[in-house]
Coordinates of C-alpha atoms and ligand atoms in Angstrom, one line a residue:
X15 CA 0.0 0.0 0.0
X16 CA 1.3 3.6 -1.4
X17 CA 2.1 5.7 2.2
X18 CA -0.3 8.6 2.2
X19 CA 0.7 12.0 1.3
X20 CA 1.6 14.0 4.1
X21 CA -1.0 16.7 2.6
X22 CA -3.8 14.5 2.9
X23 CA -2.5 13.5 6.3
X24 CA -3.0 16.7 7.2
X25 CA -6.4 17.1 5.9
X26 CA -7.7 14.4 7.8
X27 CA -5.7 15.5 10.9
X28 CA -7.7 18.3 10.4
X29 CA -11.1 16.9 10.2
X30 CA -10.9 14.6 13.2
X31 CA -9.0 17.0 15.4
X32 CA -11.8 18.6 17.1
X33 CA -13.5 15.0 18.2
X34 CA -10.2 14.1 19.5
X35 CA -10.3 16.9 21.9
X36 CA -13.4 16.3 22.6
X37 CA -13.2 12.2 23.2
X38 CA -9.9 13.0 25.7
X39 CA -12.0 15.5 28.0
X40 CA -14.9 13.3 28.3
X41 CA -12.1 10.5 29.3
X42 CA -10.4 12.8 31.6
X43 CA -13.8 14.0 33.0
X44 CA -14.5 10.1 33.8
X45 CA -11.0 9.5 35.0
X46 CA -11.7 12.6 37.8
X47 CA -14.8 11.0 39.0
X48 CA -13.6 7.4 39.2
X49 CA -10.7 9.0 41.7
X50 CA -13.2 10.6 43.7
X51 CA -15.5 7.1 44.0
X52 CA -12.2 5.7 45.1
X53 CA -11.2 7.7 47.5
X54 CA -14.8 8.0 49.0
X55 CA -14.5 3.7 49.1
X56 CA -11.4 4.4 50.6
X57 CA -13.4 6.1 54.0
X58 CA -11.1 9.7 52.8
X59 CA -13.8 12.9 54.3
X60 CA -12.5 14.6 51.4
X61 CA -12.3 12.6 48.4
X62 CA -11.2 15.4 46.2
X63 CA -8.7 16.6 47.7
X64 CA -5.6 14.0 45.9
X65 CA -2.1 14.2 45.5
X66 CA -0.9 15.7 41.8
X67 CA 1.9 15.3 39.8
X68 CA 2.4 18.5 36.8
X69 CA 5.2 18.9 34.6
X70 CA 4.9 20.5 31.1
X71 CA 6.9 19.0 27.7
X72 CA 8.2 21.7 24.7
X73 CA 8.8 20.7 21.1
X74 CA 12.2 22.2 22.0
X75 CA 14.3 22.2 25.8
X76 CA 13.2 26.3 26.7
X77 CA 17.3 26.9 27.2
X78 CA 18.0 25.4 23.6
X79 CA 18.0 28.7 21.9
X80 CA 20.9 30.5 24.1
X81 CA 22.9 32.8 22.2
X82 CA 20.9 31.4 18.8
X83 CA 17.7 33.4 19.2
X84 CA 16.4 36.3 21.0
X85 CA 13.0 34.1 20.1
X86 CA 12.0 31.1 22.4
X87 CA 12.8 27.9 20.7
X88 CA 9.9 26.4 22.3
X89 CA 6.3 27.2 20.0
X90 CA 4.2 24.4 21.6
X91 CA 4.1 23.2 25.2
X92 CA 1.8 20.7 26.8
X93 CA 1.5 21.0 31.0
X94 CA 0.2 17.3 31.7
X95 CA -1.7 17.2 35.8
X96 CA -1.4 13.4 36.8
X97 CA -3.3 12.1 39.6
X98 CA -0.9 10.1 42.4
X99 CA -3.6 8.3 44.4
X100 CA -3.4 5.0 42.4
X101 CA -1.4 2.9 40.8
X102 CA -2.4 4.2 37.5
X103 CA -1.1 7.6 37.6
X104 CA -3.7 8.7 35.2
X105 CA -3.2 12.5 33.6
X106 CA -6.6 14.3 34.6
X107 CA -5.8 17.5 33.2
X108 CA -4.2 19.1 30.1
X109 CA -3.0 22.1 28.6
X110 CA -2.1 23.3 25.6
X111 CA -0.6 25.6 24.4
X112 CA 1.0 26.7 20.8
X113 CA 1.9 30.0 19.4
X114 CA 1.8 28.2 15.6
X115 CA 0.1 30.6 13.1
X116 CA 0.8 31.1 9.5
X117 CA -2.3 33.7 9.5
X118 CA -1.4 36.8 11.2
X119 CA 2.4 37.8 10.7
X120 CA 4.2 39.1 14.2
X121 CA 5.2 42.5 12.3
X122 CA 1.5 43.0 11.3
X123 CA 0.6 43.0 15.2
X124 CA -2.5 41.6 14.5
X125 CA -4.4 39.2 17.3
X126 CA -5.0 35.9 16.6
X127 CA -8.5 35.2 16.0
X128 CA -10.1 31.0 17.2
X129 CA -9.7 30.5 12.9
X130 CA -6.1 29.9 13.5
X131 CA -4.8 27.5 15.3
X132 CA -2.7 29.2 17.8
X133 CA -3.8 30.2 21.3
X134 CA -0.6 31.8 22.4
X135 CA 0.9 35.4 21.1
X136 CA 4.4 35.3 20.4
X137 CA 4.9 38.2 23.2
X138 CA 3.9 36.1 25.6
X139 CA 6.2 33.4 27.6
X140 CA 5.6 29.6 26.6
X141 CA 7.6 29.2 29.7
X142 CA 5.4 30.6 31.8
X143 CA 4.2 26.5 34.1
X144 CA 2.6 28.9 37.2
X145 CA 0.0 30.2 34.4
X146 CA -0.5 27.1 32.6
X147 CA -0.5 25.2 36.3
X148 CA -3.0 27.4 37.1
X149 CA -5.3 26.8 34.6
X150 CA -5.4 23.0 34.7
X151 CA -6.2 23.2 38.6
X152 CA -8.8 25.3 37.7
X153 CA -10.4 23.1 35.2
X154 CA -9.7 20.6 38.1
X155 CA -11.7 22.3 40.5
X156 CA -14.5 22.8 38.2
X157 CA -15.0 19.0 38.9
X158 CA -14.0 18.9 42.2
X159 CA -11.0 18.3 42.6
X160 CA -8.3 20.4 44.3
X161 CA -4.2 19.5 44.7
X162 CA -3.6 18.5 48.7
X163 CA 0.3 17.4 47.1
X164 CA 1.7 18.9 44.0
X165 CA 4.5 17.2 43.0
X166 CA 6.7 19.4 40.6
X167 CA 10.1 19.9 39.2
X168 CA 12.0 22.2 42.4
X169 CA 12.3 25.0 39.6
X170 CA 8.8 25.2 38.5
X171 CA 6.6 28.0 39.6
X172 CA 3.8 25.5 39.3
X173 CA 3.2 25.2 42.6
X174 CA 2.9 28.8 43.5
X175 CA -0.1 28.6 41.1
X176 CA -1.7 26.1 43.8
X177 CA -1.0 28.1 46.7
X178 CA -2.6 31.4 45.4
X179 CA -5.3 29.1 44.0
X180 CA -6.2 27.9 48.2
X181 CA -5.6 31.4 49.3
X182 CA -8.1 32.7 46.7
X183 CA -10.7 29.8 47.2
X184 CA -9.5 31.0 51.1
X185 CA -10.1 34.4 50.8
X186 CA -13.9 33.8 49.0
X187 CA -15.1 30.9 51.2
X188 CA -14.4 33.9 53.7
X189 CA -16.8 36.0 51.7
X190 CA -19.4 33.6 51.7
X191 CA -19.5 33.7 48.2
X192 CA -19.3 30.3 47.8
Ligands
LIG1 ZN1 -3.1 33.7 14.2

């Protein structure tokens, strides 16, 4: 059989790219509320509040480009959340992040738009694990669970992101706004 043209690879990369996003969240949703049914078999009083494990993975090491590029080398990063409760060590939360756009040229100083496929301006710091940290906890929390561990590399500013996260969650409980 002829290998498929990279082209047409693309194309259908294209088409099923959306599904796939959506088939992993669903999966990761699932995977969230299976932890919290264990733990609450387990006798925990707060099921939800687990152990994590965050790192994130560029398409190129961040300090590659020293004295090569006033440009990170990095243009895609993916900051995986993994659960350590059980033996499976299952990743509950991603995010992604890419600053890949052929549409709007970094001269023009246009914005990117949701057409293209990059969520990340090239001003901005792919570096940047407390933002990216913070966001997956966030989408976290949204189903209930919140980080009592988070297991990091000692130079990440990931887990800053879940201390301001408690103080803020703190600071509104305080409020009584939730
Ligand atoms: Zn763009």
């Amino acid at each position: 059989m002829p290998a498929p043209s990279t082209s047409g690879l693309q194309k259908r990369a294209n088409k099923v790219l959306p599904e796939i996003v959506n088939i992993d969240k669903k999966d990761m949703k699932a995977r969230r509320k299976q932890l919290i049914a264990i733990n609450t078999l387990r006798g925990r009083k707060d099921p939800g509040s687990v152990s994590l494990q965050a790192d994130g993975a560029y398409n190129n090491a961040i300090y590659s480009g020293i004295g090569k590029t006033p440009f990170q080398p990095a243009t895609q990063v993916v900051y995986s959340v993994a659960e350590a409760e059980t033996e499976d060590k299952s990743i509950i939360g991603v995010v992604c992040k890419n600053k890949l756009c052929s549409v709007h040229p970094i001269k023009s100083g246009e914005k990117c738009t949701s057409a293209c496929s990059s969520n990340l301006t090239f001003m901005k710091s792919i570096g940047d694990e407390y933002t990216w940290a913070k966001e997956a906890l966030q989408d976290l929390a949204s189903d209930g669970i919140e980080a009592k561990h988070l297991t990091t590399d000692p130079d990440s500013s990931a887990y800053r992101a879940a201390d301001d996260l408690y103080l803020e969650i703190q600071h509104l409980q305080s409020q009584n706004i939730f």
